[in-house]
C-alpha cells in the first residue's frame, strides 16, 4: 500500500476528516468524531512510510508476533501500533486495521456520542 492508497482508505471511513494538527505540518492525522484514529509522517526521516493505528491490546500482541511490519510505537503501548506500508503486512489487512482503529475510537466515546455517530 502506498501513502495515497492509505489516505483514500482513511477518508472513506464514515465521518472521518484529515488535518495537519501539529505545528510543523508534517504529520497527517485522520480523525473520527474529533478523535485521532490514524496518523502518518509525510516526510519520514528514514524515508519509510508507516502509519500509527489504535488497536485492541490483545490483538496488538497477536499482530506484532505475526508480522515484522507491525511494531510498538515509541511509547511501548499496546493501544497503538506502527504499521509499515511496504512490508509483509497485506494491503487488505492494513485496511482492516484502519477500520479497527476507527472502531476502537468510536467504542471509547460516551454512549451519546456513539449514538450520534451511528445516526449520522
Short mmCIF file of N, CA, C and O in Angstrom, two decimals:
data_model
loop_
_atom_site.label_atom_id
_atom_site.label_comp_id
_atom_site.label_asym_id
_atom_site.label_seq_id
_atom_site.Cartn_x
_atom_site.Cartn_y
_atom_site.Cartn_z
N UNK A 1 0.86 -1.18 0.00
CA UNK A 1 0.00 0.00 0.00
C UNK A 1 0.90 1.23 0.00
O UNK A 1 1.89 1.27 0.72
N UNK A 2 0.53 2.21 -0.79
CA UNK A 2 1.29 3.45 -0.77
C UNK A 2 0.52 4.50 0.05
O UNK A 2 -0.61 4.28 0.47
N UNK A 3 1.13 5.65 0.24
CA UNK A 3 0.54 6.67 1.10
C UNK A 3 -0.77 7.22 0.54
O UNK A 3 -1.69 7.53 1.30
N UNK A 4 -0.89 7.31 -0.77
CA UNK A 4 -2.14 7.79 -1.37
C UNK A 4 -3.27 6.79 -1.17
O UNK A 4 -4.41 7.19 -0.89
N UNK A 5 -2.98 5.52 -1.31
CA UNK A 5 -3.99 4.48 -1.07
C UNK A 5 -4.42 4.50 0.39
O UNK A 5 -5.60 4.36 0.71
N UNK A 6 -3.45 4.70 1.28
CA UNK A 6 -3.76 4.79 2.70
C UNK A 6 -4.69 5.97 2.96
O UNK A 6 -5.70 5.84 3.64
N UNK A 7 -4.35 7.12 2.41
CA UNK A 7 -5.16 8.32 2.58
C UNK A 7 -6.57 8.10 2.07
O UNK A 7 -7.55 8.42 2.74
N UNK A 8 -6.68 7.54 0.88
CA UNK A 8 -8.01 7.27 0.28
C UNK A 8 -8.85 6.39 1.20
O UNK A 8 -10.03 6.64 1.39
N UNK A 9 -8.21 5.35 1.74
CA UNK A 9 -8.98 4.45 2.60
C UNK A 9 -9.39 5.15 3.90
O UNK A 9 -10.52 5.02 4.35
N UNK A 10 -8.47 5.89 4.49
CA UNK A 10 -8.79 6.59 5.75
C UNK A 10 -9.94 7.58 5.58
O UNK A 10 -10.82 7.65 6.44
N UNK A 11 -9.93 8.33 4.48
CA UNK A 11 -11.02 9.30 4.31
C UNK A 11 -12.33 8.64 3.88
O UNK A 11 -13.37 9.28 3.92
N UNK A 12 -12.27 7.36 3.53
CA UNK A 12 -13.51 6.64 3.20
C UNK A 12 -14.25 6.18 4.46
O UNK A 12 -15.41 5.79 4.38
N UNK A 13 -13.59 6.24 5.60
CA UNK A 13 -14.23 5.85 6.86
C UNK A 13 -15.34 6.85 7.16
O UNK A 13 -15.14 8.07 7.07
N UNK A 14 -16.49 6.35 7.52
CA UNK A 14 -17.65 7.19 7.82
C UNK A 14 -17.28 8.29 8.83
O UNK A 14 -16.74 8.00 9.89
N UNK A 15 -17.56 9.53 8.47
CA UNK A 15 -17.36 10.66 9.37
C UNK A 15 -15.91 11.07 9.57
O UNK A 15 -15.63 11.89 10.45
N UNK A 16 -15.00 10.54 8.77
CA UNK A 16 -13.59 10.87 9.00
C UNK A 16 -13.23 12.23 8.43
O UNK A 16 -13.89 12.75 7.52
N UNK A 17 -12.19 12.80 9.00
CA UNK A 17 -11.63 14.06 8.50
C UNK A 17 -10.12 13.94 8.56
O UNK A 17 -9.58 13.11 9.30
N UNK A 18 -9.45 14.77 7.77
CA UNK A 18 -8.00 14.77 7.80
C UNK A 18 -7.52 16.16 8.12
O UNK A 18 -8.18 17.15 7.81
N UNK A 19 -6.35 16.22 8.76
CA UNK A 19 -5.80 17.53 9.10
C UNK A 19 -4.30 17.39 9.34
O UNK A 19 -3.77 16.29 9.42
N UNK A 20 -3.67 18.54 9.46
CA UNK A 20 -2.26 18.64 9.83
C UNK A 20 -2.24 19.36 11.18
O UNK A 20 -2.01 20.56 11.25
N UNK A 21 -2.50 18.64 12.28
CA UNK A 21 -2.75 19.29 13.56
C UNK A 21 -1.52 19.76 14.33
O UNK A 21 -1.66 20.48 15.31
N UNK A 22 -0.34 19.36 13.90
CA UNK A 22 0.85 19.70 14.66
C UNK A 22 1.58 20.90 14.05
O UNK A 22 1.46 21.16 12.86
N UNK A 23 2.35 21.59 14.83
CA UNK A 23 2.98 22.84 14.44
C UNK A 23 3.78 22.74 13.14
O UNK A 23 3.71 23.62 12.30
N UNK A 24 4.52 21.67 12.94
CA UNK A 24 5.39 21.61 11.76
C UNK A 24 4.68 21.14 10.49
O UNK A 24 5.30 21.09 9.43
N UNK A 25 3.41 20.80 10.58
CA UNK A 25 2.61 20.38 9.42
C UNK A 25 3.21 19.21 8.64
O UNK A 25 3.06 19.12 7.44
N UNK A 26 3.87 18.31 9.33
CA UNK A 26 4.46 17.15 8.66
C UNK A 26 3.79 15.84 9.02
O UNK A 26 4.16 14.79 8.52
N UNK A 27 2.79 15.90 9.90
CA UNK A 27 2.05 14.71 10.32
C UNK A 27 0.62 14.85 9.83
O UNK A 27 -0.09 15.79 10.21
N UNK A 28 0.19 13.91 8.99
CA UNK A 28 -1.19 13.89 8.50
C UNK A 28 -1.99 13.01 9.45
O UNK A 28 -1.65 11.84 9.66
N UNK A 29 -3.03 13.58 10.03
CA UNK A 29 -3.85 12.86 11.01
C UNK A 29 -5.26 12.66 10.45
O UNK A 29 -5.79 13.51 9.73
N UNK A 30 -5.84 11.54 10.81
CA UNK A 30 -7.22 11.21 10.44
C UNK A 30 -8.00 11.04 11.73
O UNK A 30 -7.56 10.35 12.65
N UNK A 31 -9.16 11.69 11.76
CA UNK A 31 -9.99 11.69 12.97
C UNK A 31 -11.41 11.27 12.63
O UNK A 31 -11.89 11.49 11.52
N UNK A 32 -12.06 10.72 13.63
CA UNK A 32 -13.48 10.46 13.58
C UNK A 32 -14.05 11.00 14.89
O UNK A 32 -13.47 10.79 15.95
N UNK A 33 -15.12 11.77 14.80
CA UNK A 33 -15.71 12.43 15.97
C UNK A 33 -14.64 13.22 16.74
O UNK A 33 -14.59 13.21 17.96
N UNK A 34 -13.76 13.88 16.01
CA UNK A 34 -12.68 14.72 16.56
C UNK A 34 -11.64 13.94 17.36
O UNK A 34 -10.88 14.54 18.13
N UNK A 35 -11.58 12.63 17.20
CA UNK A 35 -10.58 11.80 17.88
C UNK A 35 -9.72 11.10 16.84
O UNK A 35 -10.23 10.51 15.88
N UNK A 36 -8.42 11.15 17.03
CA UNK A 36 -7.48 10.59 16.07
C UNK A 36 -7.53 9.05 16.07
O UNK A 36 -7.49 8.42 17.11
N UNK A 37 -7.62 8.49 14.84
CA UNK A 37 -7.54 7.03 14.70
C UNK A 37 -6.34 6.60 13.86
O UNK A 37 -5.98 5.43 13.86
N UNK A 38 -5.71 7.54 13.16
CA UNK A 38 -4.54 7.21 12.36
C UNK A 38 -3.71 8.47 12.13
O UNK A 38 -4.26 9.56 12.02
N UNK A 39 -2.39 8.28 12.07
CA UNK A 39 -1.53 9.40 11.69
C UNK A 39 -0.26 8.86 11.03
O UNK A 39 0.18 7.75 11.31
N UNK A 40 0.26 9.68 10.12
CA UNK A 40 1.42 9.27 9.34
C UNK A 40 2.31 10.48 9.06
O UNK A 40 1.80 11.57 8.77
N UNK A 41 3.61 10.28 9.18
CA UNK A 41 4.57 11.34 8.84
C UNK A 41 4.64 11.46 7.32
O UNK A 41 4.77 10.46 6.62
N UNK A 42 4.53 12.68 6.83
CA UNK A 42 4.56 12.91 5.38
C UNK A 42 5.98 12.88 4.82
O UNK A 42 6.17 12.59 3.64
N UNK A 43 6.95 13.20 5.64
CA UNK A 43 8.36 13.19 5.23
C UNK A 43 9.17 12.43 6.28
O UNK A 43 9.94 13.04 7.03
N UNK A 44 9.00 11.11 6.34
CA UNK A 44 9.71 10.36 7.39
C UNK A 44 11.23 10.49 7.24
O UNK A 44 11.75 10.46 6.13
N UNK A 45 11.90 10.67 8.37
CA UNK A 45 13.35 10.85 8.37
C UNK A 45 14.08 9.68 7.72
O UNK A 45 15.08 9.86 7.06
N UNK A 46 13.56 8.47 7.92
CA UNK A 46 14.19 7.28 7.34
C UNK A 46 13.67 6.96 5.94
O UNK A 46 14.10 5.99 5.33
N UNK A 47 12.72 7.75 5.45
CA UNK A 47 12.17 7.54 4.11
C UNK A 47 11.19 6.39 4.02
O UNK A 47 10.73 6.04 2.93
N UNK A 48 10.83 5.81 5.16
CA UNK A 48 9.93 4.65 5.18
C UNK A 48 8.58 5.09 5.73
O UNK A 48 8.48 5.56 6.88
N UNK A 49 7.52 4.92 4.93
CA UNK A 49 6.19 5.32 5.37
C UNK A 49 5.59 4.26 6.30
O UNK A 49 5.60 3.07 6.00
N UNK A 50 5.09 4.76 7.42
CA UNK A 50 4.44 3.90 8.40
C UNK A 50 3.30 4.68 9.03
O UNK A 50 3.39 5.88 9.23
N UNK A 51 2.23 3.98 9.30
CA UNK A 51 1.04 4.60 9.87
C UNK A 51 0.87 4.11 11.31
O UNK A 51 1.15 2.96 11.62
N UNK A 52 0.44 5.01 12.17
CA UNK A 52 0.15 4.67 13.57
C UNK A 52 -1.35 4.49 13.69
O UNK A 52 -2.12 5.38 13.30
N UNK A 53 -1.75 3.33 14.25
CA UNK A 53 -3.17 2.99 14.35
C UNK A 53 -3.51 2.50 15.74
O UNK A 53 -2.74 1.74 16.35
N UNK A 54 -4.67 2.90 16.23
CA UNK A 54 -5.18 2.38 17.51
C UNK A 54 -5.49 0.90 17.34
O UNK A 54 -5.84 0.45 16.25
N UNK A 55 -5.38 0.15 18.44
CA UNK A 55 -5.65 -1.28 18.35
C UNK A 55 -6.02 -1.84 19.71
O UNK A 55 -5.52 -1.38 20.74
N UNK A 56 -6.85 -2.84 19.69
CA UNK A 56 -7.18 -3.59 20.89
C UNK A 56 -5.89 -4.24 21.40
O UNK A 56 -5.15 -4.83 20.62
N UNK A 57 -5.59 -4.15 22.71
CA UNK A 57 -4.32 -4.67 23.23
C UNK A 57 -4.05 -6.15 22.93
O UNK A 57 -2.93 -6.51 22.56
N UNK A 58 -5.05 -7.00 23.07
CA UNK A 58 -4.83 -8.43 22.78
C UNK A 58 -4.49 -8.64 21.31
O UNK A 58 -3.63 -9.43 20.95
N UNK A 59 -5.18 -7.91 20.46
CA UNK A 59 -4.93 -8.00 19.03
C UNK A 59 -3.53 -7.47 18.69
O UNK A 59 -2.86 -8.02 17.81
N UNK A 60 -3.09 -6.42 19.40
CA UNK A 60 -1.75 -5.86 19.17
C UNK A 60 -0.67 -6.92 19.38
O UNK A 60 0.25 -7.06 18.56
N UNK A 61 -0.76 -7.65 20.46
CA UNK A 61 0.23 -8.69 20.76
C UNK A 61 0.27 -9.72 19.64
O UNK A 61 1.34 -10.06 19.12
N UNK A 62 -0.90 -10.19 19.24
CA UNK A 62 -1.01 -11.19 18.18
C UNK A 62 -0.41 -10.69 16.86
O UNK A 62 0.37 -11.38 16.21
N UNK A 63 -0.76 -9.47 16.48
CA UNK A 63 -0.27 -8.90 15.22
C UNK A 63 1.24 -8.70 15.23
O UNK A 63 1.92 -8.98 14.24
N UNK A 64 1.77 -8.22 16.34
CA UNK A 64 3.22 -7.98 16.43
C UNK A 64 4.01 -9.28 16.35
O UNK A 64 5.13 -9.30 15.87
N UNK A 65 3.42 -10.36 16.85
CA UNK A 65 4.08 -11.66 16.78
C UNK A 65 4.02 -12.24 15.37
O UNK A 65 4.91 -12.97 14.95
N UNK A 66 2.97 -11.91 14.63
CA UNK A 66 2.74 -12.50 13.32
C UNK A 66 3.42 -11.74 12.17
O UNK A 66 3.81 -12.35 11.18
N UNK A 67 3.57 -10.41 12.29
CA UNK A 67 4.09 -9.60 11.19
C UNK A 67 5.30 -8.77 11.62
O UNK A 67 5.24 -8.07 12.64
N UNK A 68 6.36 -8.79 10.83
CA UNK A 68 7.53 -7.94 11.09
C UNK A 68 7.18 -6.48 10.88
O UNK A 68 7.79 -5.61 11.50
N UNK A 69 6.20 -6.20 10.00
CA UNK A 69 5.81 -4.84 9.66
C UNK A 69 4.84 -4.20 10.63
O UNK A 69 4.33 -3.11 10.36
N UNK A 70 4.59 -4.84 11.77
CA UNK A 70 3.74 -4.25 12.81
C UNK A 70 4.54 -4.27 14.10
O UNK A 70 4.95 -5.32 14.58
N UNK A 71 4.78 -3.06 14.63
CA UNK A 71 5.61 -2.93 15.82
C UNK A 71 4.97 -2.00 16.84
O UNK A 71 3.94 -1.37 16.56
N UNK A 72 5.63 -1.89 17.98
CA UNK A 72 5.17 -0.97 19.02
C UNK A 72 5.54 0.46 18.63
O UNK A 72 6.48 0.69 17.88
N UNK A 73 4.81 1.40 19.17
CA UNK A 73 5.14 2.81 19.00
C UNK A 73 6.29 3.15 19.94
O UNK A 73 6.71 2.33 20.76
N UNK A 74 6.78 4.35 19.85
CA UNK A 74 7.84 4.80 20.77
C UNK A 74 7.38 4.76 22.22
O UNK A 74 8.19 4.72 23.12
N UNK A 75 6.07 4.77 22.42
CA UNK A 75 5.52 4.81 23.78
C UNK A 75 5.40 3.41 24.39
O UNK A 75 5.02 3.26 25.53
N UNK A 76 5.70 2.37 23.62
CA UNK A 76 5.66 0.97 24.08
C UNK A 76 4.30 0.59 24.66
O UNK A 76 4.19 -0.14 25.62
N UNK A 77 3.26 1.10 24.05
CA UNK A 77 1.91 0.79 24.50
C UNK A 77 1.29 -0.25 23.59
O UNK A 77 1.68 -0.41 22.44
N UNK A 78 0.32 -0.96 24.10
CA UNK A 78 -0.42 -1.93 23.28
C UNK A 78 -1.63 -1.28 22.62
O UNK A 78 -2.32 -1.92 21.84
N UNK A 79 -1.89 -0.01 22.93
CA UNK A 79 -3.07 0.67 22.37
C UNK A 79 -2.83 1.25 20.99
O UNK A 79 -3.77 1.59 20.29
N UNK A 80 -1.56 1.39 20.59
CA UNK A 80 -1.21 1.91 19.27
C UNK A 80 -0.15 1.01 18.65
O UNK A 80 0.76 0.56 19.34
N UNK A 81 -0.28 0.76 17.35
CA UNK A 81 0.72 0.02 16.59
C UNK A 81 1.27 0.89 15.48
O UNK A 81 0.59 1.77 14.97
N UNK A 82 2.51 0.61 15.09
CA UNK A 82 3.10 1.19 13.90
C UNK A 82 3.01 0.12 12.82
O UNK A 82 3.45 -1.01 13.03
N UNK A 83 2.41 0.48 11.68
CA UNK A 83 2.26 -0.47 10.57
C UNK A 83 3.05 0.09 9.39
O UNK A 83 2.75 1.17 8.88
N UNK A 84 4.07 -0.66 8.97
CA UNK A 84 4.90 -0.25 7.83
C UNK A 84 4.14 -0.57 6.54
O UNK A 84 3.67 -1.69 6.36
N UNK A 85 4.01 0.44 5.67
CA UNK A 85 3.22 0.27 4.46
C UNK A 85 3.86 -0.69 3.47
O UNK A 85 3.17 -1.47 2.82
N UNK A 86 5.16 -0.64 3.32
CA UNK A 86 5.86 -1.52 2.39
C UNK A 86 6.54 -2.62 3.19
O UNK A 86 7.74 -2.56 3.47
N UNK A 87 5.74 -3.61 3.60
CA UNK A 87 6.25 -4.67 4.47
C UNK A 87 5.49 -5.97 4.19
O UNK A 87 4.82 -6.09 3.17
N UNK A 88 5.58 -6.89 5.13
CA UNK A 88 4.90 -8.17 5.00
C UNK A 88 3.41 -8.08 5.36
O UNK A 88 2.72 -9.10 5.33
N UNK A 89 2.92 -6.90 5.67
CA UNK A 89 1.52 -6.72 6.03
C UNK A 89 0.71 -6.51 4.75
O UNK A 89 0.92 -5.53 4.04
N UNK A 90 -0.23 -7.43 4.45
CA UNK A 90 -1.03 -7.29 3.22
C UNK A 90 -1.90 -6.03 3.24
O UNK A 90 -2.36 -5.60 4.30
N UNK A 91 -2.12 -5.46 2.07
CA UNK A 91 -2.96 -4.26 1.96
C UNK A 91 -4.33 -4.46 2.57
O UNK A 91 -4.86 -3.56 3.23
N UNK A 92 -4.92 -5.62 2.35
CA UNK A 92 -6.25 -5.89 2.89
C UNK A 92 -6.23 -5.83 4.42
O UNK A 92 -7.15 -5.29 5.04
N UNK A 93 -5.17 -6.35 5.02
CA UNK A 93 -5.06 -6.29 6.48
C UNK A 93 -4.86 -4.86 6.94
O UNK A 93 -5.44 -4.45 7.96
N UNK A 94 -4.08 -4.07 6.22
CA UNK A 94 -3.91 -2.66 6.60
C UNK A 94 -5.27 -1.96 6.58
O UNK A 94 -5.60 -1.21 7.51
N UNK A 95 -6.09 -2.23 5.58
CA UNK A 95 -7.43 -1.64 5.53
C UNK A 95 -8.26 -2.09 6.73
O UNK A 95 -8.95 -1.29 7.35
N UNK A 96 -8.19 -3.38 7.06
CA UNK A 96 -8.92 -3.89 8.23
C UNK A 96 -8.44 -3.22 9.51
O UNK A 96 -9.26 -2.89 10.39
N UNK A 97 -7.15 -2.99 9.63
CA UNK A 97 -6.60 -2.35 10.83
C UNK A 97 -6.99 -0.88 10.92
O UNK A 97 -7.20 -0.35 12.01
N UNK A 98 -7.11 -0.22 9.78
CA UNK A 98 -7.58 1.17 9.77
C UNK A 98 -9.03 1.21 10.26
O UNK A 98 -9.38 2.03 11.13
N UNK A 99 -9.86 0.33 9.74
CA UNK A 99 -11.26 0.27 10.18
C UNK A 99 -11.35 -0.08 11.66
O UNK A 99 -12.14 0.51 12.40
N UNK A 100 -10.53 -1.03 12.09
CA UNK A 100 -10.50 -1.43 13.50
C UNK A 100 -10.11 -0.23 14.38
O UNK A 100 -10.70 -0.01 15.44
N UNK A 101 -9.15 0.54 13.93
CA UNK A 101 -8.70 1.71 14.68
C UNK A 101 -9.84 2.71 14.85
O UNK A 101 -10.08 3.21 15.96
N UNK A 102 -10.55 3.00 13.76
CA UNK A 102 -11.70 3.92 13.85
C UNK A 102 -12.76 3.34 14.79
O UNK A 102 -13.34 4.08 15.60
N UNK A 103 -13.00 2.04 14.69
CA UNK A 103 -13.98 1.39 15.58
C UNK A 103 -13.57 1.50 17.05
O UNK A 103 -14.41 1.71 17.92
N UNK A 104 -12.26 1.36 17.31
CA UNK A 104 -11.76 1.49 18.68
C UNK A 104 -12.01 2.89 19.23
O UNK A 104 -12.38 3.06 20.38
N UNK A 105 -11.83 3.90 18.38
CA UNK A 105 -12.09 5.28 18.79
C UNK A 105 -13.57 5.45 19.13
O UNK A 105 -13.92 5.99 20.18
N UNK A 106 -14.45 4.98 18.25
CA UNK A 106 -15.90 5.11 18.47
C UNK A 106 -16.32 4.36 19.74
O UNK A 106 -17.10 4.87 20.53
N UNK A 107 -15.76 3.18 19.93
CA UNK A 107 -16.11 2.35 21.09
C UNK A 107 -15.77 3.02 22.41
O UNK A 107 -16.45 2.81 23.42
N UNK A 108 -14.76 3.88 22.42
CA UNK A 108 -14.33 4.56 23.65
C UNK A 108 -15.10 5.85 23.92
O UNK A 108 -14.94 6.45 24.98
N UNK A 109 -15.90 6.29 22.97
CA UNK A 109 -16.67 7.52 23.15
C UNK A 109 -17.83 7.29 24.13
O UNK A 109 -18.31 6.16 24.28
N UNK A 110 -18.32 8.37 24.74
CA UNK A 110 -19.53 8.24 25.57
C UNK A 110 -20.69 7.71 24.71
O UNK A 110 -20.74 7.95 23.50
N UNK A 111 -21.60 7.01 25.34
CA UNK A 111 -22.73 6.39 24.63
C UNK A 111 -23.48 7.39 23.76
O UNK A 111 -23.86 7.07 22.63
N UNK A 112 -23.68 8.58 24.25
CA UNK A 112 -24.40 9.60 23.48
C UNK A 112 -23.67 9.92 22.17
O UNK A 112 -24.28 10.03 21.12
N UNK A 113 -22.34 10.05 22.24
CA UNK A 113 -21.54 10.32 21.04
C UNK A 113 -21.56 9.13 20.09
O UNK A 113 -21.59 9.30 18.87
N UNK A 114 -21.55 7.91 20.64
CA UNK A 114 -21.63 6.71 19.81
C UNK A 114 -22.94 6.67 19.02
O UNK A 114 -22.96 6.38 17.83
N UNK A 115 -24.03 7.01 19.71
CA UNK A 115 -25.33 7.05 19.04
C UNK A 115 -25.35 8.13 17.96
O UNK A 115 -25.87 7.92 16.87
N UNK A 116 -24.78 9.28 18.27
CA UNK A 116 -24.70 10.39 17.32
C UNK A 116 -23.94 9.94 16.06
O UNK A 116 -24.36 10.22 14.95
N UNK A 117 -22.86 9.20 16.27
CA UNK A 117 -22.07 8.70 15.15
C UNK A 117 -22.89 7.71 14.32
O UNK A 117 -22.93 7.81 13.09
N UNK A 118 -23.54 6.78 14.97
CA UNK A 118 -24.33 5.76 14.26
C UNK A 118 -25.48 6.39 13.47
O UNK A 118 -25.84 5.89 12.41
N UNK A 119 -26.03 7.47 14.00
CA UNK A 119 -27.17 8.10 13.36
C UNK A 119 -26.78 9.16 12.33
O UNK A 119 -27.66 9.77 11.72
N UNK A 120 -25.50 9.40 12.15
CA UNK A 120 -25.09 10.44 11.20
C UNK A 120 -25.01 9.90 9.78
O UNK A 120 -25.02 8.75 9.51
#
